[in-house]
């Protein structure tokens, strides 16, 4: 059985809570539309919990492009 997802672990992977919200929401919508899961999840898990598990496992992340970083 997998351990519970802790908010602090997610913030270790994506340190900005606003970006974490956007990334996890986008991924949950993709999963809801039938995207392939990148990590093993329970069938009982909601789409957002599946997205959180992918982030916690390091399968989903983000990076700033030149335009977003202000360069």
PDB file of C-alpha atoms in Angstrom:
ATOM      1  CA  UNK A   1       0.000   0.000   0.000  1.00  0.00           C
ATOM      2  CA  UNK A   2       1.316   3.401  -0.950  1.00  0.00           C
ATOM      3  CA  UNK A   3       1.805   6.009   1.727  1.00  0.00           C
ATOM      4  CA  UNK A   4      -0.329   9.127   1.846  1.00  0.00           C
ATOM      5  CA  UNK A   5       0.733  12.192  -0.085  1.00  0.00           C
ATOM      6  CA  UNK A   6       1.938  15.000   2.166  1.00  0.00           C
ATOM      7  CA  UNK A   7       1.653  18.627   1.026  1.00  0.00           C
ATOM      8  CA  UNK A   8       5.224  19.364   2.164  1.00  0.00           C
ATOM      9  CA  UNK A   9       6.555  16.596  -0.101  1.00  0.00           C
ATOM     10  CA  UNK A  10       4.794  18.190  -3.061  1.00  0.00           C
ATOM     11  CA  UNK A  11       6.314  21.557  -2.154  1.00  0.00           C
ATOM     12  CA  UNK A  12       9.752  19.924  -2.157  1.00  0.00           C
ATOM     13  CA  UNK A  13       9.187  19.008  -5.818  1.00  0.00           C
ATOM     14  CA  UNK A  14       7.473  22.282  -6.870  1.00  0.00           C
ATOM     15  CA  UNK A  15       8.338  24.953  -4.279  1.00  0.00           C
ATOM     16  CA  UNK A  16       5.744  27.529  -5.341  1.00  0.00           C
ATOM     17  CA  UNK A  17       2.218  26.718  -4.110  1.00  0.00           C
ATOM     18  CA  UNK A  18       0.590  28.642  -6.966  1.00  0.00           C
ATOM     19  CA  UNK A  19       2.576  26.830  -9.647  1.00  0.00           C
ATOM     20  CA  UNK A  20       1.864  23.532  -7.854  1.00  0.00           C
ATOM     21  CA  UNK A  21      -1.857  24.294  -8.069  1.00  0.00           C
ATOM     22  CA  UNK A  22      -1.701  25.113 -11.781  1.00  0.00           C
ATOM     23  CA  UNK A  23       0.463  22.099 -12.700  1.00  0.00           C
ATOM     24  CA  UNK A  24      -1.618  19.621 -10.692  1.00  0.00           C
ATOM     25  CA  UNK A  25      -4.893  21.021 -12.048  1.00  0.00           C
ATOM     26  CA  UNK A  26      -3.708  20.807 -15.645  1.00  0.00           C
ATOM     27  CA  UNK A  27      -2.482  17.253 -15.144  1.00  0.00           C
ATOM     28  CA  UNK A  28      -5.727  16.205 -13.414  1.00  0.00           C
ATOM     29  CA  UNK A  29      -7.720  17.501 -16.408  1.00  0.00           C
ATOM     30  CA  UNK A  30      -5.444  15.531 -18.764  1.00  0.00           C
ATOM     31  CA  UNK A  31      -5.959  12.380 -16.677  1.00  0.00           C
ATOM     32  CA  UNK A  32      -9.713  12.983 -16.691  1.00  0.00           C
ATOM     33  CA  UNK A  33      -9.637  13.104 -20.489  1.00  0.00           C
ATOM     34  CA  UNK A  34      -7.884   9.736 -20.644  1.00  0.00           C
ATOM     35  CA  UNK A  35      -4.149  10.506 -20.565  1.00  0.00           C
ATOM     36  CA  UNK A  36      -1.845   7.624 -19.708  1.00  0.00           C
ATOM     37  CA  UNK A  37      -0.795   7.538 -16.060  1.00  0.00           C
ATOM     38  CA  UNK A  38       2.928   7.943 -15.419  1.00  0.00           C
ATOM     39  CA  UNK A  39       2.903   6.129 -12.080  1.00  0.00           C
ATOM     40  CA  UNK A  40       0.877   3.373 -10.433  1.00  0.00           C
ATOM     41  CA  UNK A  41      -2.263   4.604  -8.700  1.00  0.00           C
ATOM     42  CA  UNK A  42      -5.257   3.017  -7.069  1.00  0.00           C
ATOM     43  CA  UNK A  43      -8.478   2.877  -9.061  1.00  0.00           C
ATOM     44  CA  UNK A  44     -10.160   4.595  -6.098  1.00  0.00           C
ATOM     45  CA  UNK A  45      -7.888   7.656  -6.375  1.00  0.00           C
ATOM     46  CA  UNK A  46      -9.381  10.834  -7.767  1.00  0.00           C
ATOM     47  CA  UNK A  47      -7.786  12.499 -10.788  1.00  0.00           C
ATOM     48  CA  UNK A  48      -6.188  15.172  -8.599  1.00  0.00           C
ATOM     49  CA  UNK A  49      -4.729  12.557  -6.243  1.00  0.00           C
ATOM     50  CA  UNK A  50      -3.267  10.743  -9.258  1.00  0.00           C
ATOM     51  CA  UNK A  51      -1.718  14.019 -10.416  1.00  0.00           C
ATOM     52  CA  UNK A  52      -0.304  14.632  -6.916  1.00  0.00           C
ATOM     53  CA  UNK A  53       1.177  11.120  -6.871  1.00  0.00           C
ATOM     54  CA  UNK A  54       2.890  11.763 -10.221  1.00  0.00           C
ATOM     55  CA  UNK A  55       4.355  14.999  -8.872  1.00  0.00           C
ATOM     56  CA  UNK A  56       5.486  13.315  -5.637  1.00  0.00           C
ATOM     57  CA  UNK A  57       7.151  10.531  -7.657  1.00  0.00           C
ATOM     58  CA  UNK A  58       9.016  13.115  -9.758  1.00  0.00           C
ATOM     59  CA  UNK A  59       7.259  12.254 -13.019  1.00  0.00           C
ATOM     60  CA  UNK A  60       5.727  15.739 -13.435  1.00  0.00           C
ATOM     61  CA  UNK A  61       7.529  19.034 -12.958  1.00  0.00           C
ATOM     62  CA  UNK A  62       8.009  22.428 -14.526  1.00  0.00           C
ATOM     63  CA  UNK A  63      10.694  24.789 -15.710  1.00  0.00           C
ATOM     64  CA  UNK A  64      10.734  28.448 -16.593  1.00  0.00           C
ATOM     65  CA  UNK A  65      11.283  29.461 -20.190  1.00  0.00           C
ATOM     66  CA  UNK A  66      13.169  32.607 -21.181  1.00  0.00           C
ATOM     67  CA  UNK A  67      10.003  34.715 -21.433  1.00  0.00           C
ATOM     68  CA  UNK A  68       8.655  33.701 -18.018  1.00  0.00           C
ATOM     69  CA  UNK A  69      11.978  34.189 -16.246  1.00  0.00           C
ATOM     70  CA  UNK A  70      12.182  37.792 -17.413  1.00  0.00           C
ATOM     71  CA  UNK A  71      15.277  37.379 -19.568  1.00  0.00           C
TER      72      UNK A  71
END
